[in-house]
Amino acid sequence: MIKTIISIGLWAALGWLCGAWLGPHTGWGVFSLGLVVMILVSGVQLSRIGRWVSDIDAPPPPSVGPWDEILAPIYRKLRKDKQDLALLNRHVDGIMLAAEALPDGAITLDEAMHLTWCNQTASDHIGLDLKADRGHSIFNILRAPEFARYARQTSWPGPILLHMDKPGQEKTLLVQLTRYGVGQFLIVTRDVTQVEKLETTRKDFVANVSHELRTPLTVLSGFLETLRDMPEESLSAEQRLRYQTLMLEQAQRMQAIVADLLTLSTLESSPHAEGEPVRMSTLIHTALQQGRILSNDQHVFVENIAEDLYITGIETELASAVSNLLTNAIRYTPKDGTITVSWYISEGGHACYSVQDTGIGIASQDLPRLTERFYRVDRGRSRATGGTGLGLAITKHVAMRHNAELTIHSRFGAGSLFSLIFPPARVSTPDQ
Ligand code: ADP
């Protein structure tokens, strides 16, 4: 306003000077011209502002006089708002990135429980497509009846377990619903498939161990009761010896199970040690010596053993794997069968320990489960030959700890080939 008054004042002063010098008409003319110039400048400035307003992000038009007073604060305010908005956007982007990086799934719902947003993890968990499903009711997206029951509660003190059974994508999710903001809902999902599997394995394991120990314990206590309750003279020395032998067998059976369980637990809990070069042929010859005793001259043994081939590893573990495969071959091969034990280096630099037998073989449907703890194709036969059902589980563990692979080829009725294949990095010879 002051600038406008000053401008009018200046033109009035110029008009008055011209009037005093060249006459009043000229003076008024100069003053009028000044006012017209001021109006024209304002008009031009107004049209520039009009153009600028339609593209507010562009810098404002250069302004002179009173316009500068109007435009400068508007422009300053706009610039500040733009900076605040950019900062806010950066914050929002940061929050969205953090929400995406969450290891858990996050889903937001409006007051009608319609999907508003979800992160990628939640999309993967529930199989939803944010673009297509946004605005749809969560009950149409997550159709599990137990979720509907849970979500319709008035409060959710704890999560629920949901089993997603889409073929090929079976998983177990822990789902927690909470209220946030004004009438909005947040669902957090966590994939607990592995945890549940582990829990099932643990329960199965405890059940199996109990079952395995119960049988010999029942037999043992049965005999002990008989011996205690029967009068001394009613049992012949022969009977007494038979009972004692059977009791000893059951006790040894329990001992074998406990020893294998301890081996497994040691393997699981001991750190991954590199070990040192182990001369495998020595271990194999020792295992063969014990194997011949177990075989009692009932089998033909063929040996094909490289003497100076070393594996970097833990001797006791390697010895147990070597002997497990050999004893199995003897136990599951009928009289006169042939057992071929080989230890050699292959062309790719891998070292291979293999035990081939001409025994009973294994049906293809049993092959994938052989290394499970306590899995036995024929429980009776395994027990009769002193098996614990843990030998191959131990062998597989030893293989894993030595970066080796346990391969099994077998045909029912035609024999089996079990191999332990060690990577070149673990193999050495004395001259290396
Ligand atoms: P087990 O103590 O019962 O032998 P393992 O874990 O060593 O337990 O073996 C698991 C099962 O695999 C055995 O019960 C047996 O059914 C089968 N098996 C292992 N080795 C052989 C083999 N060489 N020939 C046939 N079956 C075998």
Short mmCIF file of C-alpha atoms and ligand atoms in Angstrom, two decimals:
data_model
loop_
_atom_site.label_atom_id
_atom_site.label_comp_id
_atom_site.label_asym_id
_atom_site.label_seq_id
_atom_site.Cartn_x
_atom_site.Cartn_y
_atom_site.Cartn_z
CA MET A 1 0.00 0.00 0.00
CA ILE A 2 2.77 2.46 0.96
CA LYS A 3 4.61 1.70 -2.31
CA THR A 4 1.39 2.46 -4.28
CA ILE A 5 0.88 5.78 -2.40
CA ILE A 6 4.56 6.68 -2.99
CA SER A 7 4.21 5.90 -6.73
CA ILE A 8 1.06 8.08 -6.99
CA GLY A 9 2.86 10.79 -4.98
CA LEU A 10 5.88 10.67 -7.34
CA TRP A 11 3.69 10.95 -10.44
CA ALA A 12 1.74 13.81 -8.73
CA ALA A 13 5.03 15.60 -7.93
CA LEU A 14 6.27 15.11 -11.53
CA GLY A 15 2.88 16.40 -12.83
CA TRP A 16 3.09 19.42 -10.49
CA LEU A 17 6.66 20.22 -11.65
CA CYS A 18 5.67 19.87 -15.33
CA GLY A 19 2.54 22.00 -14.59
CA ALA A 20 4.65 24.74 -13.00
CA TRP A 21 7.11 24.70 -15.88
CA LEU A 22 4.96 23.92 -18.94
CA GLY A 23 1.45 24.83 -17.77
CA PRO A 24 -1.31 23.09 -15.80
CA HIS A 25 -2.59 21.07 -18.79
CA THR A 26 0.78 19.41 -19.28
CA GLY A 27 1.02 18.83 -15.51
CA TRP A 28 -2.36 17.04 -15.38
CA GLY A 29 -1.45 15.15 -18.57
CA VAL A 30 1.80 13.84 -17.05
CA PHE A 31 -0.03 12.86 -13.83
CA SER A 32 -2.79 11.06 -15.82
CA LEU A 33 -0.15 9.30 -17.94
CA GLY A 34 1.55 8.14 -14.74
CA LEU A 35 -1.71 6.69 -13.43
CA VAL A 36 -2.36 4.91 -16.77
CA VAL A 37 1.19 3.44 -16.72
CA MET A 38 0.59 2.24 -13.16
CA ILE A 39 -2.73 0.60 -14.21
CA LEU A 40 -1.11 -1.03 -17.27
CA VAL A 41 1.82 -2.38 -15.22
CA SER A 42 -0.70 -3.78 -12.73
CA GLY A 43 -2.66 -5.39 -15.57
CA VAL A 44 0.45 -7.03 -17.03
CA GLN A 45 1.50 -8.20 -13.55
CA LEU A 46 -2.00 -9.59 -12.88
CA SER A 47 -1.99 -11.63 -16.07
CA ARG A 48 1.51 -13.00 -15.22
CA ILE A 49 0.24 -13.97 -11.76
CA GLY A 50 -2.77 -15.62 -13.39
CA ARG A 51 -0.43 -17.73 -15.53
CA TRP A 52 1.78 -18.52 -12.53
CA VAL A 53 -1.18 -19.61 -10.40
CA SER A 54 -2.10 -22.20 -13.01
CA ASP A 55 1.47 -23.61 -12.68
CA ILE A 56 2.18 -22.92 -9.03
CA ASP A 57 5.33 -25.08 -8.93
CA ALA A 58 7.12 -22.68 -11.32
CA PRO A 59 9.03 -19.72 -9.82
CA PRO A 60 6.80 -16.60 -9.44
CA PRO A 61 6.97 -13.84 -12.12
CA PRO A 62 9.41 -11.00 -11.43
CA SER A 63 7.45 -8.34 -9.59
CA VAL A 64 8.02 -4.71 -9.08
CA GLY A 65 6.56 -2.20 -6.74
CA PRO A 66 3.52 -3.19 -4.69
CA TRP A 67 3.26 -6.65 -6.33
CA ASP A 68 6.52 -7.66 -4.76
CA GLU A 69 4.95 -7.13 -1.31
CA ILE A 70 2.08 -9.47 -2.21
CA LEU A 71 3.99 -12.16 -4.09
CA ALA A 72 7.07 -12.51 -1.90
CA PRO A 73 5.25 -13.86 1.24
CA ILE A 74 3.04 -16.14 -0.91
CA TYR A 75 6.12 -17.56 -2.60
CA ARG A 76 7.95 -17.95 0.73
CA LYS A 77 4.94 -19.79 2.19
CA LEU A 78 4.71 -22.02 -0.88
CA ARG A 79 8.40 -22.86 -0.69
CA LYS A 80 8.14 -23.72 3.02
CA ASP A 81 5.06 -25.91 2.38
CA LYS A 82 6.92 -27.69 -0.40
CA GLN A 83 9.89 -28.38 1.89
CA ASP A 84 7.56 -29.60 4.68
CA LEU A 85 5.75 -31.84 2.20
CA ALA A 86 9.02 -33.32 0.91
CA LEU A 87 10.11 -34.01 4.50
CA LEU A 88 6.76 -35.61 5.26
CA ASN A 89 6.99 -37.73 2.10
CA ARG A 90 10.46 -38.87 3.11
CA HIS A 91 9.08 -39.87 6.52
CA VAL A 92 6.15 -41.73 4.94
CA ASP A 93 8.50 -43.46 2.47
CA GLY A 94 10.76 -44.46 5.38
CA ILE A 95 7.79 -45.89 7.32
CA MET A 96 6.56 -47.78 4.22
CA LEU A 97 10.05 -49.20 3.61
CA ALA A 98 10.28 -50.24 7.27
CA ALA A 99 6.84 -51.88 7.02
CA GLU A 100 8.00 -53.73 3.90
CA ALA A 101 11.19 -54.85 5.63
CA LEU A 102 9.26 -56.35 8.55
CA PRO A 103 9.83 -60.10 8.84
CA ASP A 104 6.12 -60.38 9.71
CA GLY A 105 3.17 -59.71 7.47
CA ALA A 106 1.20 -56.51 8.17
CA ILE A 107 -2.30 -55.79 6.86
CA THR A 108 -4.37 -52.67 7.58
CA LEU A 109 -8.15 -52.65 7.42
CA ASP A 110 -10.68 -49.83 7.58
CA GLU A 111 -13.56 -49.71 10.07
CA ALA A 112 -15.61 -52.10 7.88
CA MET A 113 -12.66 -54.54 7.82
CA HIS A 114 -11.93 -53.82 4.17
CA LEU A 115 -8.32 -54.10 3.03
CA THR A 116 -6.51 -50.77 2.79
CA TRP A 117 -2.85 -51.84 2.65
CA CYS A 118 -0.53 -54.79 3.19
CA ASN A 119 3.19 -55.45 2.92
CA GLN A 120 4.80 -58.01 0.60
CA THR A 121 5.26 -60.56 3.41
CA ALA A 122 1.52 -60.52 4.12
CA SER A 123 0.81 -60.91 0.38
CA ASP A 124 3.04 -63.99 0.35
CA HIS A 125 1.54 -65.37 3.55
CA ILE A 126 -2.10 -65.04 2.59
CA GLY A 127 -1.73 -64.98 -1.18
CA LEU A 128 -3.40 -61.60 -1.65
CA ASP A 129 -2.88 -59.09 -4.40
CA LEU A 130 -3.00 -55.55 -3.00
CA LYS A 131 -4.06 -53.95 -6.29
CA ALA A 132 -6.91 -56.36 -6.90
CA ASP A 133 -7.98 -56.93 -3.30
CA ARG A 134 -7.81 -53.36 -1.94
CA GLY A 135 -11.27 -52.31 -0.73
CA HIS A 136 -12.48 -55.92 -0.44
CA SER A 137 -13.64 -57.39 2.85
CA ILE A 138 -10.94 -59.40 4.64
CA PHE A 139 -13.53 -62.16 5.13
CA ASN A 140 -13.67 -62.63 1.33
CA ILE A 141 -9.88 -62.65 1.08
CA LEU A 142 -9.08 -64.88 4.07
CA ARG A 143 -11.83 -67.44 3.90
CA ALA A 144 -10.81 -69.67 6.82
CA PRO A 145 -13.85 -70.12 9.13
CA GLU A 146 -11.65 -70.05 12.24
CA PHE A 147 -10.37 -66.61 11.17
CA ALA A 148 -13.96 -65.36 10.72
CA ARG A 149 -14.84 -66.58 14.23
CA TYR A 150 -11.71 -64.95 15.65
CA ALA A 151 -12.14 -61.63 13.82
CA ARG A 152 -15.77 -61.29 14.92
CA GLN A 153 -14.76 -61.24 18.59
CA THR A 154 -14.83 -57.86 20.31
CA SER A 155 -11.23 -58.08 21.51
CA TRP A 156 -8.21 -60.22 20.61
CA PRO A 157 -6.03 -60.88 23.63
CA GLY A 158 -3.95 -63.49 21.78
CA PRO A 159 -3.15 -64.73 18.25
CA ILE A 160 -4.65 -67.75 16.48
CA LEU A 161 -3.02 -70.45 14.38
CA LEU A 162 -4.26 -70.67 10.81
CA HIS A 163 -3.43 -73.60 8.56
CA MET A 164 -3.25 -72.43 4.96
CA ASP A 165 -3.80 -75.47 2.78
CA LYS A 166 -3.45 -74.06 -0.74
CA PRO A 167 -1.92 -76.96 -2.71
CA GLY A 168 1.85 -76.56 -2.85
CA GLN A 169 1.80 -73.64 -0.41
CA GLU A 170 0.75 -75.35 2.80
CA LYS A 171 1.82 -73.28 5.77
CA THR A 172 0.88 -72.45 9.33
CA LEU A 173 0.41 -68.79 10.24
CA LEU A 174 0.17 -67.11 13.59
CA VAL A 175 -2.38 -64.32 13.13
CA GLN A 176 -2.97 -61.45 15.55
CA LEU A 177 -5.65 -58.81 15.09
CA THR A 178 -5.47 -55.41 16.88
CA ARG A 179 -7.30 -52.11 16.76
CA TYR A 180 -5.40 -48.91 15.99
CA GLY A 181 -6.11 -45.23 15.19
CA VAL A 182 -9.80 -44.42 14.86
CA GLY A 183 -11.70 -47.64 14.18
CA GLN A 184 -8.93 -49.14 12.03
CA PHE A 185 -7.53 -52.66 12.32
CA LEU A 186 -4.10 -54.15 11.96
CA ILE A 187 -3.45 -57.83 11.25
CA VAL A 188 0.04 -59.19 11.91
CA THR A 189 0.88 -62.58 10.38
CA ARG A 190 3.90 -64.77 11.15
CA ASP A 191 4.91 -67.93 9.33
CA VAL A 192 5.42 -70.60 12.00
CA THR A 193 5.49 -73.61 9.67
CA GLN A 194 9.06 -74.52 10.60
CA VAL A 195 8.44 -73.98 14.33
CA GLU A 196 5.37 -76.21 14.14
CA LYS A 197 7.27 -78.87 12.19
CA LEU A 198 10.04 -78.80 14.79
CA GLU A 199 7.48 -79.09 17.55
CA THR A 200 5.84 -82.07 15.81
CA THR A 201 9.26 -83.69 15.29
CA ARG A 202 10.08 -83.15 18.95
CA LYS A 203 6.78 -84.67 20.09
CA ASP A 204 7.17 -87.61 17.68
CA PHE A 205 10.72 -88.10 18.91
CA VAL A 206 9.72 -88.19 22.57
CA ALA A 207 6.86 -90.60 21.71
CA ASN A 208 9.25 -92.82 19.71
CA VAL A 209 11.93 -92.91 22.39
CA SER A 210 9.33 -93.79 25.02
CA HIS A 211 7.89 -96.48 22.79
CA GLU A 212 11.33 -97.94 21.99
CA LEU A 213 12.33 -98.11 25.65
CA ARG A 214 8.96 -99.33 26.89
CA THR A 215 9.14 -102.71 25.14
CA PRO A 216 12.48 -103.88 26.61
CA LEU A 217 11.52 -102.39 29.98
CA THR A 218 8.23 -104.31 30.01
CA VAL A 219 10.01 -107.55 29.15
CA LEU A 220 12.70 -106.91 31.74
CA SER A 221 10.29 -106.09 34.57
CA GLY A 222 8.11 -109.08 33.60
CA PHE A 223 11.02 -111.47 34.02
CA LEU A 224 12.14 -109.79 37.24
CA GLU A 225 8.61 -110.15 38.68
CA THR A 226 8.53 -113.82 37.69
CA LEU A 227 11.92 -114.45 39.28
CA ARG A 228 10.86 -112.64 42.46
CA ASP A 229 7.43 -114.30 42.81
CA MET A 230 8.31 -117.86 41.86
CA PRO A 231 9.63 -120.11 44.57
CA GLU A 232 13.32 -120.82 44.19
CA GLU A 233 12.87 -124.54 43.61
CA SER A 234 10.15 -124.19 40.90
CA LEU A 235 12.71 -122.89 38.36
CA SER A 236 15.35 -125.13 36.92
CA ALA A 237 18.88 -123.79 36.53
CA GLU A 238 18.35 -123.97 32.77
CA GLN A 239 15.17 -121.84 32.91
CA ARG A 240 16.82 -119.35 35.21
CA LEU A 241 19.73 -118.99 32.76
CA ARG A 242 17.32 -118.53 29.85
CA TYR A 243 15.45 -115.79 31.70
CA GLN A 244 18.70 -114.09 32.63
CA THR A 245 19.94 -114.23 29.03
CA LEU A 246 16.68 -112.69 27.78
CA MET A 247 16.90 -109.97 30.42
CA LEU A 248 20.48 -109.23 29.44
CA GLU A 249 19.43 -108.93 25.78
CA GLN A 250 16.75 -106.37 26.67
CA ALA A 251 19.16 -104.40 28.85
CA GLN A 252 21.72 -104.37 26.03
CA ARG A 253 19.02 -103.25 23.63
CA MET A 254 18.22 -100.28 25.87
CA GLN A 255 21.92 -99.56 26.20
CA ALA A 256 22.28 -99.51 22.39
CA ILE A 257 19.32 -97.12 22.03
CA VAL A 258 20.62 -94.78 24.72
CA ALA A 259 24.14 -94.88 23.22
CA ASP A 260 22.79 -93.97 19.76
CA LEU A 261 20.61 -91.22 21.23
CA LEU A 262 23.63 -89.79 23.01
CA THR A 263 25.64 -89.91 19.76
CA LEU A 264 22.86 -88.06 17.93
CA SER A 265 22.56 -85.44 20.63
CA THR A 266 26.36 -84.93 20.69
CA LEU A 267 26.34 -84.53 16.91
CA GLU A 268 23.55 -81.98 17.13
CA SER A 269 25.01 -79.94 19.94
CA SER A 270 28.73 -79.93 19.15
CA PRO A 271 30.00 -77.03 17.05
CA HIS A 272 30.91 -77.61 13.42
CA ALA A 273 34.56 -78.62 13.81
CA GLU A 274 36.89 -78.77 10.82
CA GLY A 275 38.78 -81.74 12.27
CA GLU A 276 42.06 -83.11 10.90
CA PRO A 277 43.08 -85.48 8.09
CA VAL A 278 41.84 -88.99 8.89
CA ARG A 279 43.21 -92.06 7.11
CA MET A 280 39.91 -93.59 6.08
CA SER A 281 41.36 -96.98 5.03
CA THR A 282 42.34 -97.62 8.67
CA LEU A 283 38.76 -96.98 9.83
CA ILE A 284 37.35 -99.13 7.02
CA HIS A 285 39.68 -102.08 7.82
CA THR A 286 38.69 -101.90 11.50
CA ALA A 287 34.99 -101.82 10.55
CA LEU A 288 35.56 -104.80 8.23
CA GLN A 289 37.22 -106.78 11.00
CA GLN A 290 34.21 -106.21 13.28
CA GLY A 291 31.88 -106.87 10.35
CA ARG A 292 33.39 -110.29 9.69
CA ILE A 293 32.78 -111.20 13.33
CA LEU A 294 29.16 -110.04 13.03
CA SER A 295 28.77 -111.92 9.75
CA ASN A 296 30.13 -115.10 11.29
CA ASP A 297 31.45 -116.28 7.92
CA GLN A 298 28.00 -116.13 6.39
CA HIS A 299 28.85 -113.55 3.73
CA VAL A 300 31.40 -113.02 1.00
CA PHE A 301 33.34 -109.76 1.40
CA VAL A 302 34.89 -107.94 -1.56
CA GLU A 303 37.25 -105.08 -0.75
CA ASN A 304 38.35 -102.32 -3.03
CA ILE A 305 40.04 -99.81 -0.76
CA ALA A 306 42.44 -96.98 -1.62
CA GLU A 307 44.97 -96.93 1.19
CA ASP A 308 46.32 -93.38 1.20
CA LEU A 309 43.23 -91.26 0.91
CA TYR A 310 42.52 -88.88 3.78
CA ILE A 311 39.38 -86.99 4.78
CA THR A 312 39.60 -83.88 6.92
CA GLY A 313 37.10 -84.53 9.66
CA ILE A 314 36.39 -86.01 13.04
CA GLU A 315 37.67 -89.55 13.36
CA THR A 316 35.06 -90.90 15.80
CA GLU A 317 32.19 -89.56 13.69
CA LEU A 318 33.64 -90.91 10.44
CA ALA A 319 34.26 -94.29 12.09
CA SER A 320 30.64 -94.49 13.21
CA ALA A 321 29.31 -93.65 9.71
CA VAL A 322 31.66 -96.19 8.07
CA SER A 323 30.66 -98.95 10.44
CA ASN A 324 26.91 -98.14 10.38
CA LEU A 325 26.68 -98.67 6.62
CA LEU A 326 28.72 -101.88 6.78
CA THR A 327 26.79 -103.40 9.71
CA ASN A 328 23.49 -102.60 7.98
CA ALA A 329 24.67 -104.39 4.83
CA ILE A 330 25.54 -107.46 6.91
CA ARG A 331 22.30 -107.39 8.91
CA TYR A 332 20.05 -106.99 5.88
CA THR A 333 21.82 -109.50 3.62
CA PRO A 334 20.89 -113.16 3.96
CA LYS A 335 23.48 -115.93 4.22
CA ASP A 336 25.90 -116.31 1.27
CA GLY A 337 25.23 -112.80 0.04
CA THR A 338 28.10 -110.60 -1.18
CA ILE A 339 29.11 -107.31 0.42
CA THR A 340 31.41 -105.04 -1.57
CA VAL A 341 33.18 -102.27 0.29
CA SER A 342 34.85 -99.57 -1.82
CA TRP A 343 36.86 -96.47 -0.97
CA TYR A 344 38.13 -94.50 -3.94
CA ILE A 345 38.58 -91.09 -5.47
CA SER A 346 36.34 -90.22 -8.40
CA GLU A 347 37.29 -88.22 -11.48
CA GLY A 348 35.88 -84.98 -10.10
CA GLY A 349 38.13 -85.25 -7.02
CA HIS A 350 35.29 -86.46 -4.78
CA ALA A 351 36.10 -89.32 -2.43
CA CYS A 352 33.53 -92.07 -2.17
CA TYR A 353 32.94 -94.74 0.48
CA SER A 354 30.36 -97.22 -0.73
CA VAL A 355 28.87 -100.42 0.62
CA GLN A 356 27.01 -102.60 -1.82
CA ASP A 357 25.09 -105.69 -0.79
CA THR A 358 23.02 -108.36 -2.45
CA GLY A 359 20.52 -108.31 0.41
CA ILE A 360 16.81 -107.80 0.86
CA GLY A 361 16.80 -104.34 -0.73
CA ILE A 362 14.38 -101.52 0.00
CA ALA A 363 11.12 -100.64 -1.77
CA SER A 364 11.17 -97.21 -3.47
CA GLN A 365 8.41 -95.78 -1.22
CA ASP A 366 10.58 -96.39 1.88
CA LEU A 367 13.77 -94.81 0.49
CA PRO A 368 12.97 -91.14 1.30
CA ARG A 369 12.21 -91.95 4.96
CA LEU A 370 15.17 -94.21 5.75
CA THR A 371 17.23 -91.51 7.47
CA GLU A 372 14.37 -90.46 9.78
CA ARG A 373 14.95 -91.35 13.41
CA PHE A 374 13.47 -94.73 14.31
CA TYR A 375 12.20 -95.37 10.79
CA ARG A 376 12.51 -99.04 9.94
CA VAL A 377 11.09 -100.91 6.98
CA ASP A 378 10.72 -104.10 8.96
CA ARG A 379 10.63 -103.36 12.67
CA GLY A 380 10.86 -107.03 13.66
CA ARG A 381 13.89 -107.75 11.49
CA SER A 382 15.67 -104.60 12.68
CA ARG A 383 15.08 -105.56 16.33
CA ALA A 384 16.05 -109.17 15.79
CA THR A 385 19.45 -108.05 14.46
CA GLY A 386 20.00 -105.54 17.26
CA GLY A 387 19.02 -102.42 15.31
CA THR A 388 18.00 -99.20 17.01
CA GLY A 389 16.52 -97.42 14.00
CA LEU A 390 19.00 -94.59 14.52
CA GLY A 391 22.01 -95.76 12.51
CA LEU A 392 21.18 -94.00 9.24
CA ALA A 393 20.02 -90.85 11.06
CA ILE A 394 23.47 -90.71 12.69
CA THR A 395 25.21 -91.43 9.38
CA LYS A 396 23.28 -88.65 7.62
CA HIS A 397 24.18 -86.23 10.38
CA VAL A 398 27.86 -87.14 10.16
CA ALA A 399 27.69 -86.68 6.38
CA MET A 400 26.15 -83.22 6.76
CA ARG A 401 28.80 -82.18 9.27
CA HIS A 402 31.49 -83.16 6.75
CA ASN A 403 29.75 -81.52 3.76
CA ALA A 404 29.31 -85.00 2.36
CA GLU A 405 26.28 -86.55 0.73
CA LEU A 406 24.66 -89.83 1.70
CA THR A 407 23.14 -91.47 -1.38
CA ILE A 408 21.01 -94.62 -1.34
CA HIS A 409 20.20 -96.79 -4.35
CA SER A 410 18.21 -99.90 -3.76
CA ARG A 411 15.77 -102.28 -5.34
CA PHE A 412 13.45 -104.42 -3.30
CA GLY A 413 14.77 -108.00 -3.26
CA ALA A 414 17.90 -107.12 -5.25
CA GLY A 415 20.23 -105.41 -2.76
CA SER A 416 21.34 -101.89 -1.95
CA LEU A 417 24.17 -99.45 -2.52
CA PHE A 418 24.84 -96.88 0.20
CA SER A 419 27.50 -94.23 -0.54
CA LEU A 420 29.10 -91.37 1.32
CA ILE A 421 30.48 -88.83 -1.13
CA PHE A 422 32.96 -86.30 0.27
CA PRO A 423 33.71 -82.99 -1.49
CA PRO A 424 37.22 -82.44 -2.99
CA ALA A 425 37.92 -79.73 -0.38
CA ARG A 426 37.93 -82.42 2.34
CA VAL A 427 40.06 -84.93 0.42
CA SER A 428 43.85 -85.19 0.63
CA THR A 429 46.70 -87.63 0.02
CA PRO A 430 50.00 -87.90 1.97
CA ASP A 431 51.98 -86.03 -0.72
CA GLN A 432 49.63 -83.02 -0.58
P1 ADP B 1 18.33 -100.02 12.06
O1 ADP B 1 19.01 -99.98 13.35
O2 ADP B 1 16.90 -100.44 12.15
O3 ADP B 1 19.08 -100.79 11.03
P2 ADP B 1 19.04 -97.74 10.46
O4 ADP B 1 18.77 -96.31 10.66
O5 ADP B 1 20.44 -98.18 10.34
O6 ADP B 1 18.26 -98.50 11.60
O7 ADP B 1 18.29 -98.20 9.14
C1 ADP B 1 16.94 -97.85 8.97
C2 ADP B 1 16.22 -98.92 8.17
O8 ADP B 1 16.73 -98.90 6.85
C3 ADP B 1 16.44 -100.32 8.63
O9 ADP B 1 15.53 -100.65 9.66
C4 ADP B 1 16.19 -101.12 7.40
O10 ADP B 1 14.79 -101.32 7.21
C5 ADP B 1 16.67 -100.19 6.29
N1 ADP B 1 18.04 -100.53 5.84
C6 ADP B 1 19.20 -99.95 6.20
N2 ADP B 1 20.24 -100.48 5.56
C7 ADP B 1 19.74 -101.44 4.75
C8 ADP B 1 20.32 -102.36 3.81
N3 ADP B 1 21.64 -102.39 3.55
N4 ADP B 1 19.47 -103.19 3.15
C9 ADP B 1 18.15 -103.17 3.38
N5 ADP B 1 17.55 -102.32 4.25
C10 ADP B 1 18.32 -101.48 4.92
#
